[in-house]
């Protein structure tokens, strides 16, 4: 056993889910007082890794060593006892309680039967002083800004004697000023010997804060570097650096001249002045980080959220769909990012899912035409190669890939011409991914048009004819197939608009 | 084996009905006679009629607490029109159905457009319309209807009481809507997942208007039968009635969390309520004890639903 000054060691952690290897032999060590950055693309395994420290994920194999004590797996209680605390993006605070009460949540200081608010406030003040935080302990948490709420979260962890603080994209919800105050607190923590694992997409933060940085990719450990010995380019290429293999089926060139969709300075739902055009038979990729405004754009085109300005021109006519129904009737479809909650009607059959948008069209005097219902379901089960014993099978009993095919079948039944795919292969295993890609190719070859939103760089580059990149609700770059380049896409995706520009 | 378990779960309600039936058959010699059976069916007819609309509402994960109040309010205004203003009976019935549907529509409008929980919206309309009924009637019953009107509640078609015929027709229409039209598909879809329904092209708001309107309409039909049977418009006519209806629907296995349930099972639920009440009366069980039993049954029905749900999540 090594007698290093590592306070936390994760060794050879492996975690699999049915069909997916989430973590494959990943190791990470953190020294006392070190700020250790953890980077990787979406889905690289960062969250899964830190969840093994909190006990939310039980690894299949591997060792977690905290201050020399070895664990096969953690529980939330064990983690707390051993001084590990995680600050998630979603805070664990109760808005209607005071700051002090939140810090002592579940461990209220009592005098007999009565909660001793004064004692709690005193203790809270002590922690705040240590961290140089200025918040009234009696203030209700719901009255605090997100930045202050985060400080309360941190103070709560420190009050509970956390020695290892894990922060999952802590700067994401904060303004610039708030980020700066957070940095100061992190500096104070570091000086007092607390170790921090810092997860972030933002390169500038990683170089500002961290001592070392570990890169994960596709659930695998890539490398740990001294931050001062590396640079942005090296990190990015380590994060995305893989060569495209034959993961994507061949597609005949099928982009026609006819423009199907044109956006002219489309604004609303967090996006502003998005303009581009999309031609028949084209797969246009939309890249960007999570929260860049891509799903929001899809929602406007599909009539879920109204636009506030600009134009949507579909097949030469300006449209303003006020509901998904209107968009569907025009020939637009959306395969949403959350398949289980937004896409499929899990408790209904394949047949009913496929027919849902066309029941009204096929009905005579409100009565479902059962013959057409069955023939549509049969047809698209066959075309989409949905593997199920019968069209009466409930969709919840299908695999992720087959659920996605049911959703696709639904849109083909509705005769959609433009299909927006939002993260179409998220949570789908590799074999089924290939199937979905093949179906997408068949669709454009038949003259359908696809807008593909994806956070998987490989998928985006493997499938698109052209890629547009969004950052913070704006279009920041465009690449043609010949000039696809992961680094360029990443750099477009992390363009930060100056808030000061009026 | 798995199929058998599934079958028992699905058809448990019919087994319960059968067991109750046999129990009362053995304990009371008056239970199993044609007049008594017709009597049970007539007694549950209003419950059955109203249960159809409630089934729809609960299917989409809502609840309608205004059923009893709609019955009371429309009872009073119709009685007022017919007796105090001498309005034609059919015109009064038409107005009756329009108003009850209208109240249902308002419920649906508020629920759909303002994202208000149906529990609160329909509870508010329950209070409002009960109050209005008292205001219009000044707290006094209104009676003296044309004889033809009373026939609806008291008459026979051949050997069969008219309320039973109305209930049967309503069940058939209700089953038709649920199983044969696309609205039925929409009800299940909405109850299963509202967001996915909307994104699949269902106009969710309109479906909600329809469902609450139908709930109002069927409450109205039940109310007409009640008015004709009691032959007087009472400002307390429908008080608390919704709870009987909800009990019957939940007993019939319609899940309070929405998305699953069958009308045939609701029919069984309604019959259980009737058989139980009738049997207890025949056994001279006091009405207070009957209340306790009814409450226990509601608990059992909901408990069964919840335990089953939990089991599904674990699986």
XYZ file of N, CA and C in Angstrom, chain A residues 67-214:
444
model
N -8.459 8.366 2.852
C -7.507 8.473 3.954
C -6.969 7.100 4.355
N -6.673 6.283 3.356
C -6.103 4.969 3.617
C -7.121 3.878 3.896
N -8.361 4.253 4.203
C -9.386 3.233 4.465
C -9.956 2.748 3.139
N -10.064 1.433 3.014
C -10.509 0.883 1.738
C -11.993 0.563 1.739
N -12.668 0.900 0.642
C -14.089 0.577 0.493
C -14.322 -0.039 -0.869
N -15.212 -1.018 -0.891
C -15.638 -1.586 -2.178
C -16.660 -0.645 -2.816
N -17.489 -0.081 -1.946
C -18.452 0.900 -2.443
C -18.819 1.802 -1.277
N -19.374 2.952 -1.606
C -19.740 3.913 -0.570
C -21.255 3.896 -0.364
N -21.674 4.480 0.747
C -23.085 4.829 0.897
C -23.085 6.311 1.221
N -24.194 6.998 1.032
C -24.213 8.426 1.348
C -23.729 8.695 2.769
N -24.088 7.801 3.688
C -23.682 7.999 5.076
C -22.182 7.814 5.257
N -21.641 6.737 4.661
C -20.201 6.491 4.726
C -19.425 7.667 4.154
N -19.934 8.182 3.021
C -19.263 9.295 2.368
C -19.188 10.485 3.322
N -20.309 10.784 3.968
C -20.333 11.912 4.891
C -19.399 11.680 6.065
N -19.422 10.471 6.625
C -18.558 10.160 7.760
C -17.078 10.308 7.411
N -16.758 10.033 6.139
C -15.363 10.107 5.737
C -14.996 11.443 5.102
N -15.897 12.415 5.277
C -15.564 13.768 4.875
C -15.690 14.066 3.395
N -16.494 13.264 2.688
C -16.702 13.544 1.258
C -18.038 14.255 1.083
N -18.041 15.364 0.382
C -19.292 16.071 0.110
C -19.341 16.437 -1.364
N -20.534 16.367 -1.931
C -20.690 16.709 -3.342
C -21.642 17.891 -3.479
N -21.223 18.878 -4.253
C -22.123 19.985 -4.577
C -22.658 19.724 -5.981
N -23.912 19.314 -6.052
C -24.504 19.045 -7.352
C -24.991 20.338 -7.980
N -25.343 20.250 -9.270
C -25.892 21.441 -9.923
C -27.249 21.807 -9.343
N -28.010 20.764 -8.995
C -29.276 21.006 -8.318
C -28.974 21.029 -6.828
N -29.281 22.139 -6.188
C -28.949 22.242 -4.779
C -29.925 21.449 -3.928
N -29.404 20.956 -2.813
C -30.243 20.236 -1.856
C -30.675 21.151 -0.735
N -31.335 22.243 -1.077
C -31.723 23.208 -0.060
C -33.232 23.301 0.024
N -33.714 23.688 1.202
C -35.153 23.886 1.376
C -35.418 25.385 1.384
N -36.117 25.857 0.352
C -36.294 27.295 0.162
C -36.980 28.002 1.310
N -37.921 27.309 1.952
C -38.722 27.960 2.984
C -38.047 28.000 4.350
N -36.864 27.422 4.457
C -36.150 27.453 5.729
C -35.013 28.482 5.674
N -34.555 28.895 6.843
C -33.490 29.885 6.888
C -32.159 29.258 6.492
N -31.182 30.126 6.240
C -29.844 29.676 5.883
C -29.293 28.737 6.956
N -29.390 29.162 8.224
C -28.848 28.359 9.313
C -29.568 27.017 9.410
N -30.891 27.058 9.253
C -31.653 25.805 9.346
C -31.261 24.846 8.224
N -30.949 25.402 7.058
C -30.515 24.550 5.962
C -29.172 23.922 6.251
N -28.297 24.711 6.831
C -26.961 24.183 7.110
C -27.041 23.064 8.135
N -28.009 23.167 9.032
C -28.166 22.121 10.052
C -29.329 21.177 9.746
N -29.698 21.118 8.483
C -30.842 20.293 8.089
C -30.618 18.836 8.499
N -31.586 18.301 9.230
C -31.492 16.908 9.653
C -30.614 16.716 10.885
N -29.929 17.775 11.327
C -29.078 17.641 12.509
C -29.298 18.841 13.430
N -30.544 19.315 13.464
C -30.849 20.551 14.169
C -30.308 20.538 15.604
N -29.742 21.672 15.994
C -29.270 21.818 17.371
C -30.498 22.035 18.245
N -30.607 21.242 19.327
C -31.824 21.351 20.129
C -31.501 21.642 21.584
N -32.417 22.366 22.169
C -32.402 22.527 23.624
C -33.624 21.769 24.109
N -33.423 20.583 24.631
C -34.578 19.770 24.990
C -35.367 19.430 23.734
N -36.621 19.826 23.709
C -37.471 19.540 22.564
C -37.454 20.684 21.548
N -36.871 21.758 21.941
C -36.988 22.950 21.102
C -35.731 23.156 20.277
N -35.935 23.545 19.023
C -34.796 23.820 18.142
C -34.136 25.125 18.587
N -32.811 25.080 18.736
C -32.085 26.246 19.212
C -31.587 27.050 18.010
N -32.435 27.977 17.575
C -32.105 28.724 16.362
C -30.873 29.589 16.560
N -30.741 30.117 17.770
C -29.611 31.012 18.030
C -28.289 30.275 17.915
N -28.244 29.072 18.512
C -27.006 28.300 18.463
C -26.649 27.966 17.021
N -27.677 27.617 16.242
C -27.420 27.264 14.844
C -26.894 28.474 14.076
N -27.488 29.624 14.355
C -27.044 30.835 13.665
C -25.599 31.164 14.045
N -25.272 30.966 15.339
C -23.898 31.231 15.788
C -22.904 30.335 15.051
N -23.230 29.040 15.010
C -22.346 28.095 14.328
C -22.203 28.459 12.848
N -23.339 28.843 12.239
C -23.328 29.217 10.832
C -22.395 30.409 10.613
N -22.508 31.390 11.496
C -21.648 32.573 11.395
C -20.173 32.172 11.416
N -19.845 31.225 12.294
C -18.449 30.789 12.405
C -17.934 30.270 11.066
N -18.747 29.398 10.446
C -18.323 28.834 9.161
C -18.208 29.938 8.116
N -19.189 30.835 8.118
C -19.190 31.920 7.141
C -17.938 32.774 7.285
N -17.559 33.023 8.542
C -16.365 33.832 8.767
C -15.139 33.154 8.185
N -15.070 31.838 8.431
C -13.937 31.072 7.936
C -13.839 31.179 6.412
N -14.993 31.150 5.749
C -15.002 31.150 4.286
C -15.139 32.559 3.711
N -15.235 33.523 4.589
C -15.393 34.904 4.159
C -16.681 35.103 3.340
N -17.762 34.539 3.864
C -19.065 34.675 3.217
C -19.903 35.645 4.044
N -20.650 36.499 3.366
C -21.477 37.455 4.102
C -22.945 37.230 3.784
N -23.567 36.358 4.561
C -25.005 36.123 4.407
C -25.610 36.109 5.811
N -26.799 36.682 5.947
C -27.518 36.650 7.216
C -28.036 35.229 7.457
N -27.622 34.586 8.537
C -28.041 33.198 8.795
C -29.555 33.044 8.929
N -30.250 34.137 9.235
C -31.702 34.039 9.422
C -32.474 34.229 8.122
N -31.772 34.637 7.060
C -32.453 34.868 5.776
C -33.020 33.549 5.230
N -34.183 33.613 4.592
C -34.736 32.415 3.966
C -33.949 32.116 2.691
N -33.679 30.839 2.471
C -32.866 30.448 1.321
C -33.515 30.858 -0.001
N -34.848 30.832 -0.047
C -35.511 31.179 -1.308
C -35.300 32.638 -1.711
N -34.883 33.465 -0.751
C -34.634 34.869 -1.087
C -33.211 35.107 -1.590
N -32.399 34.060 -1.602
C -31.011 34.228 -2.037
C -30.884 33.986 -3.540
N -29.900 34.632 -4.155
C -29.606 34.339 -5.559
C -28.929 32.980 -5.632
N -28.861 32.463 -6.857
C -28.263 31.139 -7.046
C -26.839 31.104 -6.503
N -26.121 32.184 -6.722
C -24.736 32.240 -6.264
C -24.633 32.087 -4.754
N -25.477 32.805 -4.032
C -25.456 32.708 -2.572
C -25.940 31.339 -2.109
N -26.924 30.800 -2.823
C -27.397 29.458 -2.454
C -26.267 28.452 -2.542
N -25.441 28.628 -3.589
C -24.321 27.715 -3.732
C -23.346 27.865 -2.550
N -23.147 29.119 -2.123
C -22.273 29.334 -0.967
C -22.825 28.613 0.256
N -24.140 28.658 0.416
C -24.750 27.961 1.547
C -24.469 26.464 1.442
N -24.582 25.932 0.244
C -24.283 24.509 0.028
C -22.846 24.197 0.446
N -21.933 25.059 0.002
C -20.527 24.817 0.334
C -20.326 24.904 1.847
N -20.899 25.936 2.454
C -20.755 26.118 3.897
C -21.319 24.926 4.660
N -22.438 24.397 4.133
C -23.056 23.236 4.762
C -22.076 22.066 4.763
N -21.431 21.861 3.625
C -20.470 20.763 3.525
C -19.315 20.970 4.504
N -18.832 22.220 4.579
C -17.677 22.493 5.445
C -18.073 22.366 6.912
N -19.269 22.836 7.249
C -19.741 22.711 8.621
C -19.795 21.235 9.021
N -20.104 20.383 8.033
C -20.175 18.945 8.320
C -18.805 18.300 8.221
N -17.756 19.157 8.219
C -16.395 18.653 8.268
C -15.927 17.966 7.004
N -16.423 18.426 5.857
C -15.983 17.824 4.609
C -14.520 18.152 4.379
N -13.758 17.140 3.994
C -12.339 17.332 3.671
C -12.117 17.196 2.172
N -13.079 16.531 1.516
C -12.982 16.361 0.070
C -14.290 16.876 -0.526
N -14.180 17.920 -1.296
C -15.373 18.550 -1.855
C -15.397 18.280 -3.363
N -16.504 17.716 -3.820
C -16.612 17.431 -5.250
C -17.641 18.385 -5.839
N -17.240 19.150 -6.852
C -18.148 20.149 -7.409
C -18.431 19.821 -8.863
N -19.713 19.595 -9.181
C -20.119 19.200 -10.525
C -20.587 20.429 -11.296
N -19.777 20.912 -12.181
C -20.059 22.112 -12.972
C -20.661 23.230 -12.132
N -19.926 23.648 -11.100
C -20.501 24.620 -10.169
C -20.724 25.991 -10.796
N -20.009 26.307 -11.860
C -20.120 27.655 -12.409
C -21.273 27.772 -13.400
N -21.846 26.620 -13.812
C -22.861 26.646 -14.869
C -24.006 27.621 -14.600
N -24.593 27.623 -13.399
C -25.737 28.520 -13.213
C -25.354 29.930 -12.759
N -24.070 30.219 -12.634
C -23.673 31.477 -12.005
C -23.358 32.580 -13.005
N -23.503 33.820 -12.554
C -23.049 34.953 -13.368
C -21.540 35.117 -13.153
N -20.948 35.989 -13.961
C -19.493 36.158 -13.881
C -19.044 36.608 -12.496
N -19.778 37.568 -11.944
C -19.422 38.084 -10.620
C -19.511 36.967 -9.591
N -20.566 36.175 -9.692
C -20.750 35.078 -8.751
C -19.647 34.039 -8.885
N -19.235 33.794 -10.143
C -18.154 32.832 -10.356
C -16.895 33.316 -9.648
N -16.630 34.615 -9.737
C -15.440 35.157 -9.072
C -15.497 34.981 -7.561
N -16.658 35.217 -6.963
C -16.742 35.000 -5.507
C -16.562 33.529 -5.178
N -17.069 32.670 -6.061
C -16.908 31.236 -5.803
C -15.430 30.859 -5.841
N -14.704 31.422 -6.812
C -13.265 31.154 -6.894
C -12.567 31.533 -5.596
N -12.965 32.683 -5.044
C -12.316 33.133 -3.800
C -12.557 32.123 -2.682
N -13.791 31.630 -2.605
C -14.098 30.648 -1.567
C -13.284 29.377 -1.787
N -13.179 28.969 -3.044
C -12.402 27.768 -3.341
C -10.942 27.960 -2.931
N -10.397 29.153 -3.197
C -9.023 29.448 -2.782
C -8.872 29.313 -1.268
N -9.846 29.874 -0.530
C -9.805 29.788 0.932
C -9.822 28.336 1.388
N -10.714 27.538 0.751
C -10.826 26.130 1.124
C -9.507 25.409 0.901
N -8.919 25.674 -0.252
C -7.652 25.029 -0.606
C -6.584 25.367 0.437
N -6.549 26.642 0.809
C -5.548 27.084 1.783
C -5.736 26.377 3.126
N -7.006 26.030 3.437
C -7.225 25.366 4.723
C -7.088 23.851 4.607
N -6.634 23.372 3.453
C -6.319 21.952 3.334
C -7.428 21.080 2.776
N -8.518 21.688 2.339
C -9.591 20.902 1.742
C -9.203 20.542 0.309
N -9.501 19.301 -0.083
C -9.234 18.884 -1.462
C -10.498 19.041 -2.278
N -10.327 19.390 -3.547
C -11.502 19.632 -4.370
C -11.373 18.910 -5.705
N -12.451 18.186 -6.067
C -12.530 17.662 -7.433
C -13.479 18.594 -8.175
N -12.972 19.182 -9.249
C -13.713 20.243 -9.917
C -14.036 19.809 -11.337
N -15.356 19.669 -11.613
C -15.771 19.266 -12.955
C -16.246 20.499 -13.705
N -15.706 20.715 -14.887
C -16.173 21.864 -15.657
C -15.883 21.671 -17.132
N -16.719 22.310 -17.942
C -16.480 22.341 -19.385
C -15.607 23.520 -19.749
N -15.508 24.482 -18.818
C -14.895 25.753 -19.176
C -13.392 25.719 -18.930
N -12.660 25.812 -20.004
C -11.211 25.668 -19.952
C -10.557 26.745 -19.079
N -11.057 27.978 -19.201
C -10.423 29.067 -18.446
C -10.481 28.786 -16.949
N -11.586 28.203 -16.473
C -11.703 27.900 -15.048
C -10.717 26.823 -14.627
N -10.572 25.830 -15.507
C -9.674 24.727 -15.175
C -8.246 25.249 -15.020
N -7.856 26.152 -15.918
C -6.488 26.673 -15.838
C -6.333 27.693 -14.714
N -7.412 28.357 -14.362
C -7.348 29.317 -13.266
C -7.199 28.589 -11.912
N -7.914 27.437 -11.776
C -8.025 26.823 -10.457
C -7.142 25.616 -10.210
N -7.058 24.731 -11.180
C -6.641 23.372 -10.822
C -5.133 23.198 -10.758
N -4.708 22.202 -9.957
C -3.307 21.798 -9.896
C -3.034 20.700 -10.909
N -3.987 19.752 -10.941
C -3.854 18.679 -11.924
C -5.195 18.503 -12.623
N -5.150 17.859 -13.781
C -6.391 17.625 -14.496
C -6.384 16.215 -15.065
N -7.536 15.540 -14.873
C -7.669 14.171 -15.396
C -8.709 14.168 -16.504
